[in-house]
Coordinates of C-alpha atoms in Angstrom, one line a residue:
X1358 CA -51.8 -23.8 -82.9
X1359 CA -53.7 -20.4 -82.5
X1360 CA -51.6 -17.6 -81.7
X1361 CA -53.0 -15.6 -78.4
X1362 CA -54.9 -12.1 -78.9
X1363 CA -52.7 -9.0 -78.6
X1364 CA -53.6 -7.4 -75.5
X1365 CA -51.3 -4.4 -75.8
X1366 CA -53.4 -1.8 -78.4
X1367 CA -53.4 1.5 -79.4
X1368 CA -55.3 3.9 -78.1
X1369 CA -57.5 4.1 -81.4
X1370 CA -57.4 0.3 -81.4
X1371 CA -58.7 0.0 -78.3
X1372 CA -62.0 2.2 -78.7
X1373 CA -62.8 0.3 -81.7
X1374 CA -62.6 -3.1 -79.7
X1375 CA -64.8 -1.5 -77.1
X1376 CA -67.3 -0.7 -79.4
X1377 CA -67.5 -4.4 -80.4
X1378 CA -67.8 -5.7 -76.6
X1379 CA -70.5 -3.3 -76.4
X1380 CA -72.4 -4.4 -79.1
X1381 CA -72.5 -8.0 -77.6
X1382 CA -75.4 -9.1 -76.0
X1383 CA -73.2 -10.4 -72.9
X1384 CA -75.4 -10.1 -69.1
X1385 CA -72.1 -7.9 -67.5
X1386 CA -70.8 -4.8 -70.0
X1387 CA -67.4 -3.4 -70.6
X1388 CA -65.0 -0.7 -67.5
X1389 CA -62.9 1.2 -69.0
X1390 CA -60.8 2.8 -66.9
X1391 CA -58.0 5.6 -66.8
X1392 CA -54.7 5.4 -65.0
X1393 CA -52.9 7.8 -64.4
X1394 CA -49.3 6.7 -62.8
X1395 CA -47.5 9.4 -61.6
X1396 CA -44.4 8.7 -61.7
X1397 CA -41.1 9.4 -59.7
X1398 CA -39.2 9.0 -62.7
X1399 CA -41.5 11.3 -64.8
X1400 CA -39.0 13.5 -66.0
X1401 CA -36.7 10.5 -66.8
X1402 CA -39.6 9.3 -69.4
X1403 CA -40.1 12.7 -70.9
X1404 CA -36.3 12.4 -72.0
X1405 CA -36.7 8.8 -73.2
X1406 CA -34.2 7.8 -70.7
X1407 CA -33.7 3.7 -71.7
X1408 CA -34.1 3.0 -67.8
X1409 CA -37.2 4.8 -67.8
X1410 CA -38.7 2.2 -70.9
X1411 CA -38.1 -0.6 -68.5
X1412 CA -39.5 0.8 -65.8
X1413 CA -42.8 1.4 -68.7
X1414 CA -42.5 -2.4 -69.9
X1415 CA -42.5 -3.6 -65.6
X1416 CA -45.7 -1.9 -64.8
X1417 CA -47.2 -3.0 -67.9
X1418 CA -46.3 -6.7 -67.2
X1419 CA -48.3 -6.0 -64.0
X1420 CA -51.0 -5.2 -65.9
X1421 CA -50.9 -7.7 -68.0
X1422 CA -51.0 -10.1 -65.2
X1423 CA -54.9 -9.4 -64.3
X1424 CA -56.3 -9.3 -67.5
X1425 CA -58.3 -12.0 -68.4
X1426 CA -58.6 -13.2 -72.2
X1427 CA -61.1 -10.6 -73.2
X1428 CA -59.2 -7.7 -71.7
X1429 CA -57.5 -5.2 -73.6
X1430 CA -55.0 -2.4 -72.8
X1431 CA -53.4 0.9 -74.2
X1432 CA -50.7 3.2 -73.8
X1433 CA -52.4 6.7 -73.8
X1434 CA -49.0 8.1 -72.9
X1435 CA -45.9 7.4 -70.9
X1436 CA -48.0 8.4 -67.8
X1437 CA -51.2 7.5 -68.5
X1438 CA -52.8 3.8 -69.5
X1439 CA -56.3 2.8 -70.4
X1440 CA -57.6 -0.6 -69.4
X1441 CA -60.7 -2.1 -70.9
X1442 CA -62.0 -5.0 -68.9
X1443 CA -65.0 -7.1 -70.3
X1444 CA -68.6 -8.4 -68.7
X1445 CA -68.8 -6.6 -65.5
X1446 CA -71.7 -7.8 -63.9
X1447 CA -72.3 -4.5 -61.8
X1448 CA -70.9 -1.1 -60.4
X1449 CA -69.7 -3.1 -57.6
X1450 CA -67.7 -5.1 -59.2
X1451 CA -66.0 -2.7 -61.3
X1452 CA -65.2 -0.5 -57.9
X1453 CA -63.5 -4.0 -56.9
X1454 CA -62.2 -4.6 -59.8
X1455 CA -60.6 -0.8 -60.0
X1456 CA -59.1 -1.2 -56.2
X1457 CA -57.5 -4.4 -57.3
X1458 CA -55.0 -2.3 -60.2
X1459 CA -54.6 0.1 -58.2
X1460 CA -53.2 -1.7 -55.4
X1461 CA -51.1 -4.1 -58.3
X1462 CA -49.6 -0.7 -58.8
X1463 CA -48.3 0.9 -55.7
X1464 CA -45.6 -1.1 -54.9
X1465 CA -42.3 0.8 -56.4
X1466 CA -40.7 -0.6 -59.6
X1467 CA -37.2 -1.5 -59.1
X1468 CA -35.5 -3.2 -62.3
X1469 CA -31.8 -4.9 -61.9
X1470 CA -29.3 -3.6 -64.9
X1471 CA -25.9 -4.6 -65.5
X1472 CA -23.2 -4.4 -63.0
X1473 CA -25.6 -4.9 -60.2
X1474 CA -26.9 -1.5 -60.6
X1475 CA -30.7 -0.8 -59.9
X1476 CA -33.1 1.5 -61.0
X1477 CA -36.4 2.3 -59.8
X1478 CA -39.4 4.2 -59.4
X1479 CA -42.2 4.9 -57.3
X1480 CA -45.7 5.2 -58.5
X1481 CA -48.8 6.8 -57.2
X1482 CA -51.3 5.7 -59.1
X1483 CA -54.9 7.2 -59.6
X1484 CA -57.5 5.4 -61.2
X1485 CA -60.8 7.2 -62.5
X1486 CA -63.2 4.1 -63.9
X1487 CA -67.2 4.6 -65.9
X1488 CA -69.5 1.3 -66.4
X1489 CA -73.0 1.8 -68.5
X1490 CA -75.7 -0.8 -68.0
X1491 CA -77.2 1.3 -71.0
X1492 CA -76.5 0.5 -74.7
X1493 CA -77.3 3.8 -75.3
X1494 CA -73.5 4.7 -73.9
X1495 CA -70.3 4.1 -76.2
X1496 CA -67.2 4.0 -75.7
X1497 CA -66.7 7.8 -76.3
X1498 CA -68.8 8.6 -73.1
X1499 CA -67.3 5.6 -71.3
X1500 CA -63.9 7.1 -72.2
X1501 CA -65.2 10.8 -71.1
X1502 CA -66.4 9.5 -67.6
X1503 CA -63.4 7.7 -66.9
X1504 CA -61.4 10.9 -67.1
X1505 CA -63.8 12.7 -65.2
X1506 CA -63.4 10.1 -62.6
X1507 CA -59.7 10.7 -62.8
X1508 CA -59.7 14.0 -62.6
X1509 CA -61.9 13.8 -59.3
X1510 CA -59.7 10.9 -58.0
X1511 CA -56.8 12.9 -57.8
X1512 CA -58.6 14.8 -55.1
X1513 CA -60.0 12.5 -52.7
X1514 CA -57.7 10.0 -50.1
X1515 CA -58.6 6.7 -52.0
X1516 CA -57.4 8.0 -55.6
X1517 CA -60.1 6.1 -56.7
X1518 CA -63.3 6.9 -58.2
X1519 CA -66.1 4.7 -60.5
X1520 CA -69.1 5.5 -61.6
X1521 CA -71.8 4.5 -63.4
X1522 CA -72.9 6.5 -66.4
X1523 CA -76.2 7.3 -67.5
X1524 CA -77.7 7.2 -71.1
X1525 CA -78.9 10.7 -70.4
X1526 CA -75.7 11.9 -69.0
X1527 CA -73.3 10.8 -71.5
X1528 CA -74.9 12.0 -74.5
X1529 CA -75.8 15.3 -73.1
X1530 CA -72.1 15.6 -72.3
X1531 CA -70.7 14.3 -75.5
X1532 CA -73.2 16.1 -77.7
X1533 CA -72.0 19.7 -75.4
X1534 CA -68.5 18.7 -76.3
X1535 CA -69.0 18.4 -79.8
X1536 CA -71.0 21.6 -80.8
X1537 CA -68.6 23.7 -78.5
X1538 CA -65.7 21.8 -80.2
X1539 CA -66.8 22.0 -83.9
X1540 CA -67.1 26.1 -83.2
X1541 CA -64.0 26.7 -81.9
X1542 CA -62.3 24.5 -84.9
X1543 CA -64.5 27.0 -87.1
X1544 CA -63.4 30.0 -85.7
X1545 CA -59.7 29.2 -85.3
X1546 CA -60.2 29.4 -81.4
X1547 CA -57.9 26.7 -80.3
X1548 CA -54.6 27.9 -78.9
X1549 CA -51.3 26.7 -80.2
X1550 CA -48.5 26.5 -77.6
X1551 CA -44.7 25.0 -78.1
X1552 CA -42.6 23.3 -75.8
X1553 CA -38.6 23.0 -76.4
X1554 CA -37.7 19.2 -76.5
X1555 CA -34.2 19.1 -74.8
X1556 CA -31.5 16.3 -74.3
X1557 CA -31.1 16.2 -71.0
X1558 CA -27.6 14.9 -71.6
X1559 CA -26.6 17.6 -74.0
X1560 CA -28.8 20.4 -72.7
X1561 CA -29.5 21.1 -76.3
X1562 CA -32.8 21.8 -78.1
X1563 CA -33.6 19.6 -80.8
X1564 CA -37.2 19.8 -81.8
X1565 CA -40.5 21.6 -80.3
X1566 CA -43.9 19.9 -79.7
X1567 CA -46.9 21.3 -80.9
X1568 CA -49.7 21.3 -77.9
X1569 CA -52.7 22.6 -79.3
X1570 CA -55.4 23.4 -76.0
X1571 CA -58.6 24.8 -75.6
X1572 CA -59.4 27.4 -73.3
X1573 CA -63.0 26.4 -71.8
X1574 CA -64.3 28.0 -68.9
X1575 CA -66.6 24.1 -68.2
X1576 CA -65.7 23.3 -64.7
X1577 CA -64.7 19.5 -65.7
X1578 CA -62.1 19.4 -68.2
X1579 CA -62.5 17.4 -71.6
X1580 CA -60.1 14.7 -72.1
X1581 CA -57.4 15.0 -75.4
X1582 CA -58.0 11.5 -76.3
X1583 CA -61.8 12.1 -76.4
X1584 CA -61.5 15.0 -79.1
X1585 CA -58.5 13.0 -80.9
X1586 CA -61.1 10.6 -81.3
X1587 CA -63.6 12.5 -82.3
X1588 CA -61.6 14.4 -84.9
X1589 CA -60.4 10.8 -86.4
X1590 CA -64.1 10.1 -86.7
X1591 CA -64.6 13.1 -88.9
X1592 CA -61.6 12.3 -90.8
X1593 CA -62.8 8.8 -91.9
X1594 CA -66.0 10.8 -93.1
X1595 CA -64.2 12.9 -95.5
X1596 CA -66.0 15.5 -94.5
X1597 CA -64.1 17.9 -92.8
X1598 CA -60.6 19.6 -93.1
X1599 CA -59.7 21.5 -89.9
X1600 CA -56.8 23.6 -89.6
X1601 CA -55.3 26.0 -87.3
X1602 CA -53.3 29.4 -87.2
X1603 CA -50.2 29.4 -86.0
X1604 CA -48.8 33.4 -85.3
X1605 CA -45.5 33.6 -86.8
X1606 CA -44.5 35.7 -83.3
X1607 CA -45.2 32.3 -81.7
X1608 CA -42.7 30.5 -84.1
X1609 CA -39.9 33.8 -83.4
X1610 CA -40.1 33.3 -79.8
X1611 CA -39.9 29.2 -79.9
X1612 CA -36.5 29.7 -82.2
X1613 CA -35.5 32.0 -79.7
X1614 CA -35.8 29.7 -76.7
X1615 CA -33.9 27.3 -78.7
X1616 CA -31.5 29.6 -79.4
X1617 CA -31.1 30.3 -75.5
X1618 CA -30.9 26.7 -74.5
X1619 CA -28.2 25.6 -76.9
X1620 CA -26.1 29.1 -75.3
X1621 CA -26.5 28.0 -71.7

């Protein structure tokens, strides 16, 4: 008896299978498309709270539920989900598509736990989708118009937006992204921030994240999968070894934040 396909992938895992759908010749092509779920219980996830994971695995079974075989989904982040749907005949479609998640969405989460508690959450979901009739587009422009979509859902009343990207578009954007991103890797240009990681239970600091961002002054912003992508593709090449500066005053003053938190 054959097992059935994992659906759940990672985010890495996911771009490669895209790539493969759209290397098919199939009449409909591949919507990717980026959810962002805003969610009442944000905070709750940041912490790892163990209510907030079931909240996680509910919306995800909803998910689940609309995919068909061929389908695929990842976990970008506890907030955000990508969800590659294959053989979409048109732009049309895929706007229908879109609606239909994002309506499977708003209804609030509420999960049962023992003692007849309840714990729930409210989402607001906004969905930014990008479809290609051209083989030209891969799944690294696909990916960058579906966050542009995002990004430009967030401000209109639908909290939808889907678009159709061209051959010239995408590769005008992508190849823009990578020169600009290749210099500032050169010239140590990226900006290192850290962010104290507290127990909310505790109120102690136990670790700090490393957030590396770069300061562009491009009115659309450039989505973090899209250059974690491209800096695993210059890793598989060999290639390349990129590194950047950390000032130790930046190290001093996380200690010292540490320091504060475990003193209030």
């Amino acid at each position: 008896m054959e097992s059935s396909p994992k659906r759940r992938l990672t985010p890495n895992e996911l771009l490669a299978f895209g790539q493969q759908l759209l290397a098919r010749k199939y009449s409909g092509r591949p919507l990717l498309l980026a959810v962002r779920l805003n969610r009442s219980d944000h905070l709750q996830a940041l912490a790892r709270d163990p209510h907030a994971s079931l909240v996680l695995t509910s919306v995800l079974e909803r998910i689940e539920g609309r995919l068909r075989p061929e389908d695929r989904y990842a976990v970008a982040s506890h907030d955000e989900l990508w969800v590659l749907l294959a053989d979409i005949a048109n732009e049309s479609i895929a706007t229908t598509v879109a609606t239909a998640f994002r309506e499977a969405l708003y209804p609030p989460v509420s999960i049962e736990l023992a003692g007849g508690k309840t714990t729930s959450a409210q989402l607001q979901p906004v969905i930014g989708g990008a479809w290609s009739r051209s083989d030209a587009v891969g799944m690294g422009g696909l990916l960058q118009g579906a966050w542009d979509g995002r990004l430009l859902a967030a401000e209109c009343d639908s909290r939808l937006d889907v678009r159709q990207i061209g051959a010239d578009d995408s590769a005008a954007r992508l190849v823009e992204i990578e020169h600009a991103l290749r210099r500032n890797l050169y010239s140590n240009e990226l900006e290192v921030h850290f962010q104290p990681q507290v127990d909310l239970a505790t109120n102690q600091c136990f670790a700090a994240e490393a957030l590396i961002r770069w300061p562009r002054e491009h009115p659309l912003k450039v989505s973090p999968p899209l250059i974690l992508a491209y800096a695993f593709t210059e890793a598989d090449r060999g290639s390349h070894e990129f590194r950047v500066t950390v000032p130790a005053s930046q190290v001093s003053r996380i200690t010292a934040s540490c320091g504060e938190m475990k003193a209030i």
